[in-house]
Amino acid sequence: MDLSGRVAVVTGGGRGIGAATAQRLAQAGAAVAVADLDQGPADEVAAAIRASGGRAVGVACDVTSRPSVEALTDRAVADFGRLDLLVTCAGLTRDNLLFRMTDEDWDLVIDTHLKGTFYACRAAQKHMVAAKYGKMVLISSTSALGNRGQANYSTAKAGLQGLARTLAIELGPFNINVNAVAPGFIETRMTRATAERVGVDFDKMKEDAAARTPLRRVGQPEDVANVIAFLCSEQSSFVTGQVVYVAGGPRG
Ligand code: NDP
């Protein structure tokens, strides 16, 4: 995959799937604005990309803040001259059964995933429509199919699939592809934190997840990053409005 000359914004790029994606896109030749809630992790990933000969800048960005997201896309254009690729990985969980789920848990998860992605897509389309070129990849989850204790997260992740399909229809005439990637169990800080929260040993949790998965293993951030890179490339230029499950099986 050749992404040389392309410029990417990756939200949640400081850790996990976002960090692997930023590195994968840079490896394929894209300049990357690596954004994360905190400057530190974003800077670390950007520095690692630069150390390998790539182009990257770390940007602090809270995706729940419209001005912060708009400043991020403007920064990518200011630093690298254009914006071609948007990957929205910023995310968190606040799991609880419905009767224990607070308004705050609901709002934070919906605002981070759904509103944050909406802000990022709207800010990016301005540049992409003008250039008549763009690729957006939104990160959904197998939880979109339903998952106990995740009413907020499942709703947001299902909503992102609707957003991807709708934006594919609206932005297709401007040569902009919009797809969603829905990972299953991926070994990151997010899944490690889930294990800690429910009091299960992480290795045991991985073993159980692998046993339930047809490919008999859990995923790594690079498994997801490779598919995202494909959807950011010309190899997938006639694919839009799709949800690609990266889950080791149909449900993960
Ligand atoms: P990580 O926790 O490793 O990375 C998520 C990143 O998003 C963190 O750096 C986090 O920052 C950042 N973030 C959280 N809130 C905001 C915000 N408001 N603005 C900007 N950045 C923010 O998780 P993963 O890599 O596992 O998750 C990446 C995406 O993949 C998420 O959307 C997640 O829902 C999705 N996903 C993950 C799966 C998995 O099994 N791991 C499965 C399916 C989907 P901080 O650390 O400071 O909170």
CSV table of C-alpha atoms and ligand atoms in Angstrom, one decimal:
chain,number,residue,atom,x,y,z
A,1,MET,CA,0.0,0.0,0.0
A,2,ASP,CA,1.4,3.3,-1.0
A,3,LEU,CA,0.1,6.4,0.9
A,4,SER,CA,3.0,8.7,0.0
A,5,GLY,CA,1.9,12.3,-0.4
A,6,ARG,CA,-1.2,11.7,1.8
A,7,VAL,CA,-1.9,13.4,5.1
A,8,ALA,CA,-3.7,11.6,7.9
A,9,VAL,CA,-5.4,12.6,11.1
A,10,VAL,CA,-5.7,9.8,13.7
A,11,THR,CA,-7.7,10.5,16.9
A,12,GLY,CA,-6.9,8.4,19.9
A,13,GLY,CA,-3.5,8.0,18.2
A,14,GLY,CA,-1.4,7.9,21.3
A,15,ARG,CA,-2.3,4.3,22.4
A,16,GLY,CA,-3.5,1.0,21.3
A,17,ILE,CA,-5.2,0.7,17.9
A,18,GLY,CA,-4.8,4.4,17.2
A,19,ALA,CA,-1.0,4.3,17.8
A,20,ALA,CA,-0.6,1.2,15.6
A,21,THR,CA,-2.7,2.9,12.9
A,22,ALA,CA,-0.7,6.1,13.0
A,23,GLN,CA,2.5,4.0,12.6
A,24,ARG,CA,1.1,1.8,9.8
A,25,LEU,CA,-0.1,4.8,7.8
A,26,ALA,CA,3.3,6.5,8.3
A,27,GLN,CA,5.0,3.3,7.2
A,28,ALA,CA,3.0,3.4,4.0
A,29,GLY,CA,4.2,7.0,3.4
A,30,ALA,CA,1.5,9.2,4.9
A,31,ALA,CA,2.3,12.3,7.1
A,32,VAL,CA,0.3,11.8,10.3
A,33,ALA,CA,-1.2,14.2,12.8
A,34,VAL,CA,-1.3,11.9,15.9
A,35,ALA,CA,-3.9,13.2,18.2
A,36,ASP,CA,-4.8,12.2,21.7
A,37,LEU,CA,-6.4,13.5,24.8
A,38,ASP,CA,-3.0,14.1,26.4
A,39,GLN,CA,-0.1,15.6,24.6
A,40,GLY,CA,2.4,13.1,26.0
A,41,PRO,CA,1.3,9.8,24.3
A,42,ALA,CA,0.6,11.7,21.1
A,43,ASP,CA,4.1,13.2,21.1
A,44,GLU,CA,5.7,9.8,21.8
A,45,VAL,CA,4.0,8.1,18.8
A,46,ALA,CA,4.9,11.0,16.6
A,47,ALA,CA,8.5,11.0,17.7
A,48,ALA,CA,8.7,7.2,17.0
A,49,ILE,CA,7.4,7.8,13.5
A,50,ARG,CA,9.9,10.6,12.9
A,51,ALA,CA,12.7,8.4,14.3
A,52,SER,CA,11.8,5.8,11.6
A,53,GLY,CA,12.1,8.4,8.9
A,54,GLY,CA,8.4,9.3,8.7
A,55,ARG,CA,6.6,12.6,9.1
A,56,ALA,CA,4.3,13.2,12.1
A,57,VAL,CA,3.2,15.7,14.6
A,58,GLY,CA,1.7,15.1,18.0
A,59,VAL,CA,-1.4,17.1,18.9
A,60,ALA,CA,-3.5,17.3,22.1
A,61,CYS,CA,-7.2,17.0,21.2
A,62,ASP,CA,-10.3,16.2,23.2
A,63,VAL,CA,-12.7,14.9,20.6
A,64,THR,CA,-15.7,15.9,22.8
A,65,SER,CA,-14.8,19.5,22.2
A,66,ARG,CA,-15.7,21.0,18.8
A,67,PRO,CA,-13.1,23.7,18.9
A,68,SER,CA,-10.4,21.2,19.8
A,69,VAL,CA,-11.3,18.9,16.9
A,70,GLU,CA,-11.5,21.8,14.4
A,71,ALA,CA,-8.1,23.0,15.6
A,72,LEU,CA,-6.8,19.5,15.0
A,73,THR,CA,-7.8,19.3,11.4
A,74,ASP,CA,-6.7,22.8,10.7
A,75,ARG,CA,-3.3,22.0,12.3
A,76,ALA,CA,-2.9,19.0,10.0
A,77,VAL,CA,-3.5,21.2,7.0
A,78,ALA,CA,-1.3,24.0,8.3
A,79,ASP,CA,1.6,21.5,9.0
A,80,PHE,CA,1.3,19.2,6.0
A,81,GLY,CA,-0.7,21.2,3.4
A,82,ARG,CA,-3.7,19.0,3.0
A,83,LEU,CA,-6.0,16.4,4.7
A,84,ASP,CA,-6.7,13.1,2.9
A,85,LEU,CA,-7.3,10.5,5.6
A,86,LEU,CA,-9.2,10.5,8.8
A,87,VAL,CA,-9.3,7.6,11.3
A,88,THR,CA,-11.3,8.1,14.5
A,89,CYS,CA,-9.9,5.8,17.2
A,90,ALA,CA,-10.5,7.9,20.3
A,91,GLY,CA,-12.6,6.0,22.7
A,92,LEU,CA,-13.3,4.7,26.2
A,93,THR,CA,-15.7,2.5,28.1
A,94,ARG,CA,-17.8,3.1,31.2
A,95,ASP,CA,-19.5,-0.3,31.5
A,96,ASN,CA,-22.4,-1.1,33.8
A,97,LEU,CA,-25.7,-2.9,33.7
A,98,LEU,CA,-28.6,-0.6,32.8
A,99,PHE,CA,-29.9,-0.1,36.3
A,100,ARG,CA,-26.5,1.0,37.6
A,101,MET,CA,-25.6,3.1,34.5
A,102,THR,CA,-25.4,6.8,35.4
A,103,ASP,CA,-26.3,9.7,33.2
A,104,GLU,CA,-22.6,10.7,33.3
A,105,ASP,CA,-21.5,7.2,32.1
A,106,TRP,CA,-24.0,7.4,29.2
A,107,ASP,CA,-23.1,10.9,28.2
A,108,LEU,CA,-19.3,10.4,28.3
A,109,VAL,CA,-19.4,7.3,26.1
A,110,ILE,CA,-21.9,8.7,23.6
A,111,ASP,CA,-20.1,12.1,23.5
A,112,THR,CA,-16.7,10.5,23.0
A,113,HIS,CA,-17.5,8.0,20.3
A,114,LEU,CA,-20.5,9.4,18.5
A,115,LYS,CA,-20.3,13.2,18.9
A,116,GLY,CA,-16.5,13.1,18.7
A,117,THR,CA,-16.6,11.2,15.5
A,118,PHE,CA,-19.3,13.5,14.1
A,119,TYR,CA,-17.2,16.5,14.9
A,120,ALA,CA,-14.1,14.9,13.3
A,121,CYS,CA,-15.9,13.9,10.1
A,122,ARG,CA,-17.6,17.3,9.8
A,123,ALA,CA,-14.3,19.2,10.3
A,124,ALA,CA,-12.4,16.9,7.9
A,125,GLN,CA,-15.0,16.9,5.1
A,126,LYS,CA,-14.5,20.7,4.6
A,127,HIS,CA,-10.9,20.0,3.4
A,128,MET,CA,-11.8,16.7,1.6
A,129,VAL,CA,-14.7,18.1,-0.3
A,130,ALA,CA,-12.7,21.0,-1.5
A,131,ALA,CA,-9.9,18.6,-2.7
A,132,LYS,CA,-12.5,16.1,-4.1
A,133,TYR,CA,-10.5,13.3,-2.3
A,134,GLY,CA,-10.8,11.6,1.1
A,135,LYS,CA,-11.0,8.5,3.1
A,136,MET,CA,-12.6,8.2,6.5
A,137,VAL,CA,-12.5,5.1,8.7
A,138,LEU,CA,-14.6,5.1,11.8
A,139,ILE,CA,-13.9,2.6,14.5
A,140,SER,CA,-17.0,0.6,15.5
A,141,SER,CA,-16.9,-2.7,17.5
A,142,THR,CA,-18.4,-6.2,17.6
A,143,SER,CA,-20.2,-4.7,20.7
A,144,ALA,CA,-22.5,-2.9,18.1
A,145,LEU,CA,-24.2,-6.3,17.8
A,146,GLY,CA,-25.1,-6.2,21.5
A,147,ASN,CA,-23.0,-6.8,24.7
A,148,ARG,CA,-24.1,-7.2,28.3
A,149,GLY,CA,-23.1,-4.2,30.4
A,150,GLN,CA,-22.4,-1.9,27.5
A,151,ALA,CA,-25.7,-0.2,26.7
A,152,ASN,CA,-23.9,3.1,26.2
A,153,TYR,CA,-20.9,1.7,24.2
A,154,SER,CA,-23.0,-0.7,22.1
A,155,THR,CA,-25.4,2.1,21.2
A,156,ALA,CA,-22.5,4.4,20.2
A,157,LYS,CA,-20.7,1.7,18.2
A,158,ALA,CA,-23.9,0.7,16.3
A,159,GLY,CA,-24.5,4.4,15.7
A,160,LEU,CA,-21.1,4.8,14.1
A,161,GLN,CA,-22.1,2.1,11.6
A,162,GLY,CA,-25.1,4.2,10.6
A,163,LEU,CA,-22.9,7.3,10.4
A,164,ALA,CA,-20.4,5.6,8.1
A,165,ARG,CA,-23.2,4.4,5.8
A,166,THR,CA,-24.8,7.8,5.7
A,167,LEU,CA,-21.6,9.7,5.1
A,168,ALA,CA,-20.7,7.3,2.4
A,169,ILE,CA,-23.9,8.3,0.6
A,170,GLU,CA,-23.5,12.0,1.2
A,171,LEU,CA,-19.8,12.3,0.5
A,172,GLY,CA,-19.4,9.7,-2.3
A,173,PRO,CA,-20.1,12.3,-5.0
A,174,PHE,CA,-17.0,14.1,-3.8
A,175,ASN,CA,-14.8,11.1,-4.1
A,176,ILE,CA,-14.7,10.5,-0.4
A,177,ASN,CA,-14.9,6.9,0.9
A,178,VAL,CA,-16.3,6.3,4.4
A,179,ASN,CA,-16.1,2.9,6.0
A,180,ALA,CA,-16.3,1.5,9.5
A,181,VAL,CA,-14.0,-1.2,11.0
A,182,ALA,CA,-15.4,-3.3,13.8
A,183,PRO,CA,-12.8,-5.0,15.9
A,184,GLY,CA,-13.4,-7.9,18.3
A,185,PHE,CA,-11.2,-8.5,21.3
A,186,ILE,CA,-7.9,-6.6,20.7
A,187,GLU,CA,-5.1,-6.6,23.3
A,188,THR,CA,-4.9,-3.0,24.4
A,189,ARG,CA,-5.1,-0.9,27.6
A,190,MET,CA,-8.9,-0.8,27.1
A,191,THR,CA,-9.3,-4.6,27.3
A,192,ARG,CA,-6.7,-4.8,30.1
A,193,ALA,CA,-8.7,-2.1,32.1
A,194,THR,CA,-11.9,-4.2,31.5
A,195,ALA,CA,-10.2,-7.3,33.1
A,196,GLU,CA,-9.0,-5.2,36.1
A,197,ARG,CA,-12.5,-3.8,36.5
A,198,VAL,CA,-14.2,-7.1,36.6
A,199,GLY,CA,-11.4,-8.7,38.7
A,200,VAL,CA,-10.3,-11.2,36.1
A,201,ASP,CA,-6.7,-12.0,35.3
A,202,PHE,CA,-5.9,-10.5,31.9
A,203,ASP,CA,-4.2,-13.7,30.6
A,204,LYS,CA,-7.2,-15.8,31.6
A,205,MET,CA,-9.5,-13.3,29.9
A,206,LYS,CA,-7.5,-13.5,26.7
A,207,GLU,CA,-7.4,-17.3,26.9
A,208,ASP,CA,-11.2,-17.4,27.2
A,209,ALA,CA,-11.7,-14.8,24.4
A,210,ALA,CA,-9.3,-16.8,22.1
A,211,ALA,CA,-11.3,-20.1,22.9
A,212,ARG,CA,-14.5,-18.4,21.8
A,213,THR,CA,-12.9,-17.0,18.6
A,214,PRO,CA,-12.9,-19.2,15.4
A,215,LEU,CA,-9.3,-18.2,14.7
A,216,ARG,CA,-8.4,-19.2,18.3
A,217,ARG,CA,-6.5,-16.1,19.2
A,218,VAL,CA,-7.2,-12.5,20.3
A,219,GLY,CA,-6.3,-9.6,18.0
A,220,GLN,CA,-3.4,-7.2,18.1
A,221,PRO,CA,-3.6,-3.5,17.3
A,222,GLU,CA,-1.7,-4.2,14.1
A,223,ASP,CA,-4.4,-6.6,12.9
A,224,VAL,CA,-6.8,-3.6,12.9
A,225,ALA,CA,-4.3,-1.1,11.6
A,226,ASN,CA,-3.6,-3.2,8.5
A,227,VAL,CA,-7.3,-3.2,7.5
A,228,ILE,CA,-7.6,0.5,8.2
A,229,ALA,CA,-4.5,1.1,6.0
A,230,PHE,CA,-6.2,-0.9,3.2
A,231,LEU,CA,-9.4,1.2,3.5
A,232,CYS,CA,-7.2,4.3,3.4
A,233,SER,CA,-5.5,3.1,0.2
A,234,GLU,CA,-6.4,3.1,-3.5
A,235,GLN,CA,-6.7,-0.7,-3.3
A,236,SER,CA,-10.1,-0.2,-1.8
A,237,SER,CA,-11.2,2.8,-3.8
A,238,PHE,CA,-14.6,1.2,-4.8
A,239,VAL,CA,-15.5,0.2,-1.2
A,240,THR,CA,-17.6,2.6,0.8
A,241,GLY,CA,-20.3,2.5,3.4
A,242,GLN,CA,-19.1,-0.9,4.6
A,243,VAL,CA,-18.5,-2.3,8.0
A,244,VAL,CA,-15.5,-4.6,8.1
A,245,TYR,CA,-15.3,-6.9,11.1
A,246,VAL,CA,-11.8,-7.6,12.3
A,247,ALA,CA,-12.6,-10.1,14.9
A,248,GLY,CA,-11.1,-13.5,14.1
A,249,GLY,CA,-14.6,-14.7,13.2
A,250,PRO,CA,-18.0,-13.3,12.3
A,251,ARG,CA,-18.7,-11.9,15.8
A,252,GLY,CA,-15.3,-12.0,17.6
B,1,NDP,P1,-6.9,2.6,24.2
B,1,NDP,O1,-7.5,2.9,25.5
B,1,NDP,O2,-5.6,1.9,24.1
B,1,NDP,O3,-6.8,3.9,23.3
B,1,NDP,C1,-7.9,4.8,23.2
B,1,NDP,C2,-7.3,6.2,23.2
B,1,NDP,O4,-8.4,7.2,23.0
B,1,NDP,C3,-6.5,6.6,24.5
B,1,NDP,O5,-5.3,7.1,24.2
B,1,NDP,C4,-7.5,7.6,25.1
B,1,NDP,O6,-6.8,8.6,25.9
B,1,NDP,C5,-8.1,8.2,23.9
B,1,NDP,N1,-9.3,9.0,24.3
B,1,NDP,C6,-10.2,8.8,25.2
B,1,NDP,N2,-11.1,9.8,25.3
B,1,NDP,C7,-10.7,10.7,24.4
B,1,NDP,C8,-11.1,12.0,24.0
B,1,NDP,N3,-12.2,12.5,24.6
B,1,NDP,N4,-10.4,12.7,23.1
B,1,NDP,C9,-9.3,12.2,22.5
B,1,NDP,N5,-8.8,11.0,22.8
B,1,NDP,C10,-9.5,10.2,23.7
B,1,NDP,O7,-8.1,1.7,23.5
B,1,NDP,P2,-8.1,0.9,22.1
B,1,NDP,O8,-6.9,1.2,21.3
B,1,NDP,O9,-8.4,-0.5,22.5
B,1,NDP,O10,-9.4,1.5,21.4
B,1,NDP,C11,-9.3,2.3,20.2
B,1,NDP,C12,-10.7,2.3,19.6
B,1,NDP,O11,-11.0,0.9,19.2
B,1,NDP,C13,-11.8,2.8,20.5
B,1,NDP,O12,-12.8,3.5,19.8
B,1,NDP,C14,-12.4,1.5,21.0
B,1,NDP,O13,-13.7,1.6,21.4
B,1,NDP,C15,-12.3,0.6,19.8
B,1,NDP,N6,-12.3,-0.8,20.0
B,1,NDP,C16,-11.4,-1.5,20.8
B,1,NDP,C17,-11.5,-2.8,21.0
B,1,NDP,C18,-10.6,-3.6,21.9
B,1,NDP,O14,-10.8,-4.8,22.1
B,1,NDP,N7,-9.5,-3.0,22.3
B,1,NDP,C19,-12.6,-3.6,20.3
B,1,NDP,C20,-13.5,-2.8,19.5
B,1,NDP,C21,-13.3,-1.5,19.3
B,1,NDP,P3,-6.6,8.3,27.5
B,1,NDP,O15,-5.7,7.1,27.5
B,1,NDP,O16,-5.9,9.5,27.9
B,1,NDP,O17,-7.9,8.1,28.0
